[in-house]
């Protein structure tokens, strides 16, 4: 039971980094970055590539992945956001889909379609902790993600750059009229968002491997997390991501936890990954229709 | 497409499309024929997608799913139950339409991003269900051995016959799309896309219009899916996967979102692009992504939009003016408009706080008040754009509470907007003509059954000319509204409101941005309208314009009526002076 | 003496904003200049044009001896402090963060807190929790944190009680005595004329009248003009 919990927490932490990046861009420019999932995939492959060059644990690669992904994020802003910033938000939606196609096929051309694994953060294997056996990687993912989420919090709440990022997200024109170079701030937002997605890619690419087509799955997770958590809410996105992962891991594991369930007719069909995903989407639709402000209420009003 | 060729407006485009059609004649290996058949299938799919994405402006991500559903219906019925084309094809269209109708009610009212996500969620559920329902769908392997097109025992061979069959459907689909979007009904789409609010306020039921675009999209997608399976002879979950949706989106963006030629150009181009980029080997899909990105940035209206910009169509000849048919008069009950104890709040702010007022038939009443006093909110509540928390609005004795804005507009209560909600791409004539849509019976049946150009559009344009002449426009009424000066645009908007043959006209800051001579002209025309029996409520800051015109002034301050009387009385009212000049206005 | 701000024949085109058809005005260092006129006269448009938030069609703006051009952030850094209509404090930032985000090198929170003591007590409250009066103080204080040479103030009285309006406008005297010039756009003409040194009257996008704020003739014309059928015309 606890083991399942640790696993879902690990998956959820990685989703949280992804969703965090998604919501940062959403707040900064009021546009959906559909390439966010492909950035996770790209981060995974960047980690794979560095892993081939340097035989070191993943934690050492993390800073390298963050830097490369930040640059990719900056480039994403340059090609898919800035040329379109005075057009309707749907243009950015489509342009980021295009960037997603490029990233996906670039990965395919460079690495091939087979699943690849990035090096583990510290070491693989299992560790016994208070009587239960959990994977080292899962614990490491939780730790790294927690540190990064905390870092994001500190950056946004306690630094001058963070103030400018938030001010720009809340009222772009006013921020600019107060001397903030809004374009620089937006570029920084894209860089941070991409770096966080890349980190998620590194974290996931050991346990779950990485293939060029992974992006579509991840963007949906980010999207759902942000809707569940409340459109535009940063803490909501983190909580939403954790809930998604909990559900995804828990449902297929239910027969292992609750005795007797496995014996029911159709159990293997019902308690499957696919059913979990279908239920997730159906829940999403229900949330969208019944409670579009998200499960936890609306994000703080953008404008006074 | 036939109509397109006939009226010659898209001559070069149609020619280009024909050249593309001629392409396989030159290189007709079986492979080329197959690729070109697929291009036709995608063209049909894109034609459908243009309804919801192009004409309604909604980013629906279900088009791939409807396509896949149509494909599976034909695959399952054809391969497992041995049904022929005459059974499978209609059902392949019907099921996606049914699905669209079922999901439309909750989903269509969602805002942009939510709508995109909800439709994406529906598409994903469909894919997963298809993978799960293995006994029926064959799961991940799909169903092989789907028969080709079989009609009454005759089977259509692959190659040229299938290609022509598919392209015949494309032409039929293009024809229907042209009929629907090329007439008065299509102009309503354009106004809805430019401003849903303005569309409602000229009496267009936008919820119904949106639903129809969604159903059309599903129908075309289902047909395309069926033809796809007949071409491939297998159906697999690939037909439901997201990349189909991405391809459709890309084709629509590249070709053009609303142009029929754009659908064909986009589909033919992007289906062939991988063939042309083959020399790039494994990098060709990257080039595909780059091309898509470049199109979005450099040619937002697509290739066809770009061509139209380069070679703008010749201005249409102006129609002859035709007066509007008389409208059944409202039962003359006084007052024409009665507002009682109306309240509307936004969060903690009481924008309208217990307003009561009445308008007599034939009056011109000025509504004044400082910034934020609730004037526009009041108008928005009266016209049904906002729902009040309390109070009632009666128009000619009938309560308006709970009615939709388009219903209110059709009853003869018209308005203009502070910020001029016109469609920039449409001519002044068409901007006014579209407001006749609700009265000239513009609809699907009229659009489809008409011979030649849509007669409802022709008549509406003649009436539009009549209205525009009355408000003082000349030859410039044939130019796109985006090119017209501000003062002229104001008058176009008033003419559009007049197209509803209103008993009551609400003008929201009509003199804003007009020069002194334009103001004088506008004042004269407002008086003519009054003499024609139209009652008017004018929100205005410009006292020199309003004072001589108004029979009565009503002054609002922080959501309440603080004065109501003749212009002289209101002007001298100390409370009005205080509202405008501050507390010490008296001493200043 | 050259003016701090010198606007000559400014024209701002059509669009979603009220147009300006030729506005000329000057503001000298340390001076409070009121810009009065009914709404729709173009006061907000003028301030927004000065900030670079709406494009200018023609005319010249000289600020501190050189033409005023470029994006809004560069104008802010050249010494324009902007306090917009509706205040627009950042709702998710605390009072202190709102002030700090606009801070130029050498700016001090204490100066602002001394000017507006109520803000000091609420320094950790998020912007959205503030009352209208507090928000307005914060918006003015935030603009001052950029250490401007010229403070552009758009309708500060909007939504404030007369008492609060008086208090706020009285603070402008203190601000001006520190050498910051103020251009005050205000619908509440009486209050604005009370605090200003000079005034311009804007009507339908033209400057139609100007003079010393204390001039009884000007006050009389403003009072009669705003509500009269003849409109505001000079003389």
Short mmCIF file of N, CA, C and O in Angstrom, two decimals, chain B residues 388-495:
data_model
loop_
_atom_site.label_atom_id
_atom_site.label_comp_id
_atom_site.label_asym_id
_atom_site.label_seq_id
_atom_site.Cartn_x
_atom_site.Cartn_y
_atom_site.Cartn_z
N UNK B 388 -30.14 40.77 -14.88
CA UNK B 388 -30.23 41.55 -13.65
C UNK B 388 -30.53 40.63 -12.47
O UNK B 388 -31.10 39.56 -12.63
N UNK B 389 -30.13 41.07 -11.27
CA UNK B 389 -30.47 40.28 -10.08
C UNK B 389 -31.89 40.58 -9.64
O UNK B 389 -32.55 39.77 -9.01
N UNK B 390 -32.31 41.78 -9.96
CA UNK B 390 -33.61 42.21 -9.45
C UNK B 390 -34.20 43.21 -10.42
O UNK B 390 -33.49 43.87 -11.17
N UNK B 391 -35.54 43.31 -10.40
CA UNK B 391 -36.19 44.32 -11.21
C UNK B 391 -36.70 43.74 -12.51
O UNK B 391 -36.48 42.57 -12.82
N UNK B 392 -37.41 44.56 -13.26
CA UNK B 392 -38.02 44.09 -14.50
C UNK B 392 -37.85 45.11 -15.61
O UNK B 392 -37.74 46.31 -15.36
N UNK B 393 -37.78 44.60 -16.84
CA UNK B 393 -37.78 45.45 -18.02
C UNK B 393 -38.98 45.04 -18.85
O UNK B 393 -39.16 43.87 -19.15
N UNK B 394 -39.83 45.98 -19.20
CA UNK B 394 -40.96 45.68 -20.07
C UNK B 394 -40.81 46.51 -21.32
O UNK B 394 -40.54 47.71 -21.26
N UNK B 395 -41.01 45.85 -22.46
CA UNK B 395 -40.88 46.51 -23.75
C UNK B 395 -42.23 46.36 -24.45
O UNK B 395 -42.68 45.23 -24.68
N UNK B 396 -42.88 47.49 -24.73
CA UNK B 396 -44.23 47.49 -25.29
C UNK B 396 -45.16 46.61 -24.47
O UNK B 396 -45.98 45.87 -25.00
N UNK B 397 -44.98 46.66 -23.17
CA UNK B 397 -45.86 45.92 -22.29
C UNK B 397 -45.43 44.50 -21.99
O UNK B 397 -45.88 43.90 -21.03
N UNK B 398 -44.52 43.94 -22.81
CA UNK B 398 -44.09 42.56 -22.62
C UNK B 398 -42.84 42.52 -21.75
O UNK B 398 -41.90 43.28 -21.99
N UNK B 399 -42.78 41.62 -20.76
CA UNK B 399 -41.55 41.53 -19.96
C UNK B 399 -40.41 40.91 -20.78
O UNK B 399 -40.62 39.99 -21.56
N UNK B 400 -39.20 41.47 -20.61
CA UNK B 400 -38.05 40.95 -21.35
C UNK B 400 -37.16 40.06 -20.50
O UNK B 400 -36.20 39.49 -20.98
N UNK B 401 -37.49 39.97 -19.21
CA UNK B 401 -36.62 39.22 -18.31
C UNK B 401 -36.41 37.79 -18.78
O UNK B 401 -37.36 37.11 -19.15
N UNK B 402 -35.16 37.33 -18.78
CA UNK B 402 -34.85 35.95 -19.12
C UNK B 402 -34.77 35.67 -20.61
O UNK B 402 -34.38 34.59 -21.02
N UNK B 403 -35.15 36.64 -21.46
CA UNK B 403 -35.06 36.41 -22.90
C UNK B 403 -33.62 36.56 -23.38
O UNK B 403 -32.84 37.32 -22.82
N UNK B 404 -33.29 35.83 -24.43
CA UNK B 404 -31.95 35.95 -25.01
C UNK B 404 -31.83 37.26 -25.78
O UNK B 404 -32.83 37.78 -26.28
N UNK B 405 -30.61 37.77 -25.92
CA UNK B 405 -30.42 39.03 -26.64
C UNK B 405 -30.96 38.98 -28.07
O UNK B 405 -31.52 39.96 -28.54
N UNK B 406 -30.82 37.83 -28.73
CA UNK B 406 -31.28 37.78 -30.13
C UNK B 406 -32.80 37.84 -30.20
O UNK B 406 -33.36 38.42 -31.13
N UNK B 407 -33.48 37.25 -29.22
CA UNK B 407 -34.94 37.33 -29.19
C UNK B 407 -35.38 38.77 -28.98
O UNK B 407 -36.29 39.28 -29.65
N UNK B 408 -34.71 39.44 -28.04
CA UNK B 408 -35.05 40.84 -27.75
C UNK B 408 -34.82 41.69 -28.98
O UNK B 408 -35.66 42.54 -29.33
N UNK B 409 -33.72 41.45 -29.67
CA UNK B 409 -33.41 42.23 -30.87
C UNK B 409 -34.49 42.03 -31.93
O UNK B 409 -34.93 42.98 -32.58
N UNK B 410 -34.92 40.78 -32.10
CA UNK B 410 -35.92 40.51 -33.15
C UNK B 410 -37.26 41.16 -32.81
O UNK B 410 -38.07 41.41 -33.69
N UNK B 411 -37.50 41.43 -31.54
CA UNK B 411 -38.75 42.09 -31.18
C UNK B 411 -38.74 43.58 -31.50
O UNK B 411 -39.74 44.26 -31.28
N UNK B 412 -37.57 44.11 -31.89
CA UNK B 412 -37.53 45.50 -32.30
C UNK B 412 -36.82 46.42 -31.33
O UNK B 412 -37.10 47.61 -31.27
N UNK B 413 -35.89 45.84 -30.56
CA UNK B 413 -35.09 46.67 -29.67
C UNK B 413 -33.64 46.56 -30.14
O UNK B 413 -33.00 45.54 -29.93
N UNK B 414 -33.16 47.58 -30.83
CA UNK B 414 -31.83 47.50 -31.44
C UNK B 414 -30.86 48.41 -30.70
O UNK B 414 -31.28 49.31 -29.97
N UNK B 415 -29.56 48.15 -30.89
CA UNK B 415 -28.58 48.98 -30.19
C UNK B 415 -27.31 49.13 -31.03
O UNK B 415 -27.07 48.38 -31.97
N UNK B 416 -26.51 50.12 -30.66
CA UNK B 416 -25.16 50.22 -31.22
C UNK B 416 -24.18 50.10 -30.05
O UNK B 416 -24.59 50.11 -28.90
N UNK B 417 -22.91 49.97 -30.39
CA UNK B 417 -21.91 49.73 -29.37
C UNK B 417 -20.92 50.89 -29.28
O UNK B 417 -20.61 51.53 -30.27
N UNK B 418 -20.42 51.09 -28.05
CA UNK B 418 -19.42 52.13 -27.84
C UNK B 418 -18.21 51.93 -28.75
O UNK B 418 -17.68 52.86 -29.31
N UNK B 419 -17.76 50.68 -28.86
CA UNK B 419 -16.51 50.42 -29.58
C UNK B 419 -16.72 49.82 -30.95
O UNK B 419 -15.87 49.11 -31.46
N UNK B 420 -17.87 50.08 -31.58
CA UNK B 420 -18.08 49.73 -32.98
C UNK B 420 -17.79 48.29 -33.33
O UNK B 420 -16.74 47.97 -33.86
N UNK B 421 -18.73 47.40 -33.04
CA UNK B 421 -18.54 45.99 -33.34
C UNK B 421 -18.92 45.67 -34.78
O UNK B 421 -19.96 45.07 -35.03
N UNK B 422 -18.08 46.06 -35.74
CA UNK B 422 -18.35 45.73 -37.15
C UNK B 422 -17.35 44.67 -37.60
O UNK B 422 -16.32 44.48 -36.98
N UNK B 423 -17.68 43.99 -38.71
CA UNK B 423 -16.73 43.03 -39.27
C UNK B 423 -15.85 43.78 -40.27
O UNK B 423 -16.32 44.23 -41.31
N UNK B 424 -14.57 43.94 -39.94
CA UNK B 424 -13.68 44.76 -40.77
C UNK B 424 -13.54 44.25 -42.20
O UNK B 424 -13.39 45.02 -43.13
N UNK B 425 -13.60 42.92 -42.37
CA UNK B 425 -13.34 42.35 -43.70
C UNK B 425 -14.55 42.50 -44.62
O UNK B 425 -14.41 42.46 -45.84
N UNK B 426 -15.72 42.64 -44.04
CA UNK B 426 -16.92 42.74 -44.86
C UNK B 426 -17.15 44.18 -45.31
O UNK B 426 -16.79 45.12 -44.61
N UNK B 427 -17.81 44.33 -46.44
CA UNK B 427 -18.15 45.67 -46.91
C UNK B 427 -19.24 46.25 -46.00
O UNK B 427 -19.89 45.54 -45.25
N UNK B 428 -19.41 47.56 -46.10
CA UNK B 428 -20.46 48.21 -45.32
C UNK B 428 -21.81 47.59 -45.65
O UNK B 428 -22.63 47.32 -44.78
N UNK B 429 -22.03 47.35 -46.95
CA UNK B 429 -23.29 46.73 -47.40
C UNK B 429 -23.52 45.40 -46.67
O UNK B 429 -24.59 45.15 -46.12
N UNK B 430 -22.51 44.56 -46.67
CA UNK B 430 -22.69 43.23 -46.07
C UNK B 430 -22.82 43.31 -44.56
O UNK B 430 -23.53 42.51 -43.94
N UNK B 431 -22.13 44.27 -43.94
CA UNK B 431 -22.27 44.45 -42.50
C UNK B 431 -23.71 44.79 -42.12
O UNK B 431 -24.18 44.39 -41.06
N UNK B 432 -24.37 45.52 -42.99
CA UNK B 432 -25.77 45.86 -42.71
C UNK B 432 -26.68 44.71 -43.13
O UNK B 432 -27.61 44.35 -42.42
N UNK B 433 -26.35 44.11 -44.27
CA UNK B 433 -27.21 43.03 -44.80
C UNK B 433 -27.33 41.89 -43.80
O UNK B 433 -28.40 41.29 -43.67
N UNK B 434 -26.25 41.61 -43.07
CA UNK B 434 -26.26 40.46 -42.17
C UNK B 434 -27.33 40.62 -41.09
O UNK B 434 -27.89 39.64 -40.60
N UNK B 435 -27.66 41.87 -40.77
CA UNK B 435 -28.68 42.08 -39.74
C UNK B 435 -30.07 41.74 -40.26
O UNK B 435 -31.03 41.70 -39.50
N UNK B 436 -30.19 41.49 -41.55
CA UNK B 436 -31.48 41.07 -42.11
C UNK B 436 -31.62 39.55 -42.08
O UNK B 436 -32.67 39.02 -42.46
N UNK B 437 -30.56 38.86 -41.64
CA UNK B 437 -30.57 37.39 -41.69
C UNK B 437 -31.78 36.81 -40.98
O UNK B 437 -32.43 35.89 -41.47
N UNK B 438 -32.09 37.37 -39.81
CA UNK B 438 -33.18 36.81 -39.02
C UNK B 438 -34.54 37.08 -39.67
O UNK B 438 -35.50 36.38 -39.39
N UNK B 439 -34.61 38.08 -40.55
CA UNK B 439 -35.90 38.47 -41.13
C UNK B 439 -36.09 37.93 -42.54
O UNK B 439 -37.21 37.67 -42.95
N UNK B 440 -34.99 37.80 -43.27
CA UNK B 440 -35.12 37.33 -44.65
C UNK B 440 -35.15 35.81 -44.71
O UNK B 440 -35.04 35.22 -45.76
N UNK B 441 -35.20 35.18 -43.53
CA UNK B 441 -35.30 33.72 -43.50
C UNK B 441 -34.03 33.04 -43.97
O UNK B 441 -34.09 31.97 -44.58
N UNK B 442 -32.88 33.67 -43.70
CA UNK B 442 -31.62 33.01 -44.06
C UNK B 442 -31.49 31.76 -43.22
O UNK B 442 -31.64 31.80 -42.01
N UNK B 443 -31.25 30.66 -43.84
CA UNK B 443 -31.12 29.42 -43.09
C UNK B 443 -30.60 28.36 -44.01
O UNK B 443 -30.30 28.62 -45.18
N UNK B 444 -30.50 27.17 -43.46
CA UNK B 444 -29.92 26.08 -44.21
C UNK B 444 -30.70 25.77 -45.47
O UNK B 444 -30.14 25.65 -46.55
N UNK B 445 -32.02 25.66 -45.30
CA UNK B 445 -32.83 25.22 -46.43
C UNK B 445 -32.72 26.24 -47.57
O UNK B 445 -32.47 25.89 -48.72
N UNK B 446 -32.86 27.52 -47.21
CA UNK B 446 -32.77 28.57 -48.22
C UNK B 446 -31.42 28.51 -48.93
O UNK B 446 -31.32 28.62 -50.14
N UNK B 447 -30.37 28.33 -48.12
CA UNK B 447 -29.03 28.34 -48.69
C UNK B 447 -28.85 27.17 -49.65
O UNK B 447 -28.26 27.31 -50.72
N UNK B 448 -29.36 25.99 -49.27
CA UNK B 448 -29.11 24.80 -50.07
C UNK B 448 -29.99 24.73 -51.31
O UNK B 448 -29.57 24.25 -52.36
N UNK B 449 -31.23 25.22 -51.18
CA UNK B 449 -32.17 25.01 -52.28
C UNK B 449 -32.09 26.09 -53.35
O UNK B 449 -32.59 25.91 -54.44
N UNK B 450 -31.46 27.22 -53.01
CA UNK B 450 -31.47 28.34 -53.94
C UNK B 450 -30.71 27.97 -55.21
O UNK B 450 -29.78 27.18 -55.19
N UNK B 451 -31.14 28.57 -56.31
CA UNK B 451 -30.44 28.41 -57.58
C UNK B 451 -29.62 29.67 -57.80
O UNK B 451 -30.09 30.77 -57.56
N UNK B 452 -28.37 29.51 -58.23
CA UNK B 452 -27.51 30.68 -58.43
C UNK B 452 -27.15 31.29 -57.10
O UNK B 452 -27.08 30.61 -56.08
N UNK B 453 -26.97 32.59 -57.09
CA UNK B 453 -26.58 33.25 -55.85
C UNK B 453 -27.75 33.28 -54.88
O UNK B 453 -28.91 33.30 -55.29
N UNK B 454 -27.43 33.28 -53.62
CA UNK B 454 -28.43 33.22 -52.57
C UNK B 454 -29.39 34.42 -52.68
O UNK B 454 -28.98 35.56 -52.51
N UNK B 455 -30.66 34.20 -53.01
CA UNK B 455 -31.58 35.33 -53.19
C UNK B 455 -31.82 36.11 -51.90
O UNK B 455 -32.07 37.31 -51.95
N UNK B 456 -31.74 35.42 -50.75
CA UNK B 456 -31.94 36.17 -49.51
C UNK B 456 -30.81 37.17 -49.32
O UNK B 456 -31.02 38.29 -48.87
N UNK B 457 -29.59 36.77 -49.71
CA UNK B 457 -28.46 37.70 -49.59
C UNK B 457 -28.65 38.88 -50.54
O UNK B 457 -28.44 40.04 -50.17
N UNK B 458 -29.08 38.56 -51.76
CA UNK B 458 -29.26 39.63 -52.74
C UNK B 458 -30.29 40.66 -52.25
O UNK B 458 -30.08 41.86 -52.35
N UNK B 459 -31.39 40.15 -51.71
CA UNK B 459 -32.42 41.06 -51.25
C UNK B 459 -31.93 41.86 -50.03
O UNK B 459 -32.12 43.07 -49.95
N UNK B 460 -31.25 41.17 -49.12
CA UNK B 460 -30.74 41.85 -47.93
C UNK B 460 -29.75 42.95 -48.32
O UNK B 460 -29.72 44.02 -47.70
N UNK B 461 -28.97 42.69 -49.36
CA UNK B 461 -28.01 43.71 -49.79
C UNK B 461 -28.72 44.93 -50.41
O UNK B 461 -28.28 46.06 -50.21
N UNK B 462 -29.77 44.66 -51.13
CA UNK B 462 -30.52 45.80 -51.69
C UNK B 462 -31.13 46.63 -50.57
O UNK B 462 -31.11 47.86 -50.59
N UNK B 463 -31.64 45.93 -49.55
CA UNK B 463 -32.21 46.65 -48.41
C UNK B 463 -31.13 47.40 -47.65
O UNK B 463 -31.33 48.52 -47.18
N UNK B 464 -29.95 46.78 -47.56
CA UNK B 464 -28.84 47.43 -46.87
C UNK B 464 -28.47 48.72 -47.58
O UNK B 464 -28.20 49.74 -46.95
N UNK B 465 -28.46 48.67 -48.89
CA UNK B 465 -28.13 49.89 -49.64
C UNK B 465 -29.15 51.00 -49.33
O UNK B 465 -28.79 52.15 -49.12
N UNK B 466 -30.40 50.58 -49.28
CA UNK B 466 -31.47 51.54 -48.96
C UNK B 466 -31.20 52.20 -47.61
O UNK B 466 -31.24 53.43 -47.48
N UNK B 467 -30.86 51.38 -46.61
CA UNK B 467 -30.63 51.91 -45.27
C UNK B 467 -29.37 52.80 -45.23
O UNK B 467 -29.36 53.85 -44.59
N UNK B 468 -28.34 52.36 -45.92
CA UNK B 468 -27.09 53.12 -45.89
C UNK B 468 -27.25 54.46 -46.60
O UNK B 468 -26.67 55.47 -46.19
N UNK B 469 -28.04 54.47 -47.67
CA UNK B 469 -28.28 55.74 -48.36
C UNK B 469 -29.03 56.70 -47.45
O UNK B 469 -28.75 57.89 -47.40
N UNK B 470 -29.98 56.13 -46.70
CA UNK B 470 -30.75 56.98 -45.79
C UNK B 470 -29.87 57.62 -44.74
O UNK B 470 -30.14 58.70 -44.25
N UNK B 471 -28.81 56.91 -44.35
CA UNK B 471 -27.95 57.44 -43.30
C UNK B 471 -26.76 58.21 -43.91
O UNK B 471 -25.88 58.68 -43.21
N UNK B 472 -26.78 58.32 -45.26
CA UNK B 472 -25.86 59.24 -45.89
C UNK B 472 -24.59 58.64 -46.46
O UNK B 472 -23.61 59.35 -46.68
N UNK B 473 -24.56 57.32 -46.74
CA UNK B 473 -23.37 56.76 -47.36
C UNK B 473 -23.54 56.72 -48.88
O UNK B 473 -24.64 56.55 -49.39
N UNK B 474 -22.43 56.87 -49.58
CA UNK B 474 -22.44 56.80 -51.03
C UNK B 474 -21.71 55.57 -51.52
O UNK B 474 -21.86 54.48 -50.97
N UNK B 475 -20.85 55.77 -52.53
CA UNK B 475 -20.14 54.66 -53.16
C UNK B 475 -19.28 53.87 -52.16
O UNK B 475 -19.00 52.70 -52.37
N UNK B 476 -18.86 54.55 -51.08
CA UNK B 476 -17.94 53.88 -50.16
C UNK B 476 -18.59 52.69 -49.47
O UNK B 476 -17.92 51.91 -48.81
N UNK B 477 -19.90 52.53 -49.63
CA UNK B 477 -20.55 51.40 -48.95
C UNK B 477 -20.13 50.06 -49.54
O UNK B 477 -20.37 49.02 -48.95
N UNK B 478 -19.46 50.08 -50.67
CA UNK B 478 -18.95 48.84 -51.26
C UNK B 478 -17.56 48.48 -50.77
O UNK B 478 -17.00 47.48 -51.19
N UNK B 479 -16.99 49.31 -49.90
CA UNK B 479 -15.62 49.04 -49.43
C UNK B 479 -15.66 48.30 -48.09
O UNK B 479 -16.62 48.44 -47.33
N UNK B 480 -14.61 47.53 -47.81
CA UNK B 480 -14.57 46.84 -46.51
C UNK B 480 -14.60 47.85 -45.36
O UNK B 480 -13.99 48.92 -45.46
N UNK B 481 -15.31 47.49 -44.30
CA UNK B 481 -15.47 48.43 -43.20
C UNK B 481 -14.15 48.82 -42.56
O UNK B 481 -14.01 49.92 -42.04
N UNK B 482 -13.19 47.90 -42.57
CA UNK B 482 -11.90 48.20 -41.97
C UNK B 482 -11.22 49.39 -42.64
O UNK B 482 -10.38 50.06 -42.04
N UNK B 483 -11.57 49.67 -43.91
CA UNK B 483 -10.93 50.78 -44.63
C UNK B 483 -11.67 52.10 -44.45
O UNK B 483 -11.20 53.13 -44.92
N UNK B 484 -12.84 52.07 -43.82
CA UNK B 484 -13.64 53.29 -43.75
C UNK B 484 -13.24 54.13 -42.55
O UNK B 484 -12.83 53.60 -41.51
N UNK B 485 -13.38 55.46 -42.68
CA UNK B 485 -13.06 56.31 -41.53
C UNK B 485 -14.07 56.11 -40.40
O UNK B 485 -15.18 55.62 -40.61
N UNK B 486 -13.63 56.53 -39.21
CA UNK B 486 -14.39 56.30 -38.01
C UNK B 486 -15.83 56.80 -38.10
O UNK B 486 -16.78 56.09 -37.75
N UNK B 487 -16.00 58.01 -38.60
CA UNK B 487 -17.33 58.61 -38.65
C UNK B 487 -18.26 57.80 -39.54
O UNK B 487 -19.45 57.62 -39.23
N UNK B 488 -17.73 57.27 -40.63
CA UNK B 488 -18.54 56.46 -41.54
C UNK B 488 -18.91 55.14 -40.88
O UNK B 488 -20.03 54.65 -41.00
N UNK B 489 -17.95 54.57 -40.15
CA UNK B 489 -18.22 53.30 -39.47
C UNK B 489 -19.35 53.46 -38.45
O UNK B 489 -20.19 52.58 -38.29
N UNK B 490 -19.36 54.61 -37.77
CA UNK B 490 -20.46 54.87 -36.84
C UNK B 490 -21.80 54.78 -37.54
O UNK B 490 -22.75 54.19 -37.04
N UNK B 491 -21.83 55.39 -38.73
CA UNK B 491 -23.10 55.42 -39.44
C UNK B 491 -23.48 54.03 -39.95
O UNK B 491 -24.65 53.66 -39.96
N UNK B 492 -22.45 53.25 -40.34
CA UNK B 492 -22.74 51.87 -40.77
C UNK B 492 -23.36 51.10 -39.61
O UNK B 492 -24.32 50.35 -39.77
N UNK B 493 -22.83 51.33 -38.42
CA UNK B 493 -23.36 50.59 -37.28
C UNK B 493 -24.81 50.99 -36.99
O UNK B 493 -25.63 50.15 -36.63
N UNK B 494 -25.10 52.27 -37.15
CA UNK B 494 -26.49 52.70 -36.94
C UNK B 494 -27.40 52.09 -38.01
O UNK B 494 -28.49 51.61 -37.72
N UNK B 495 -26.91 52.04 -39.24
CA UNK B 495 -27.71 51.43 -40.31
C UNK B 495 -27.96 49.96 -40.01
O UNK B 495 -29.05 49.44 -40.27
#
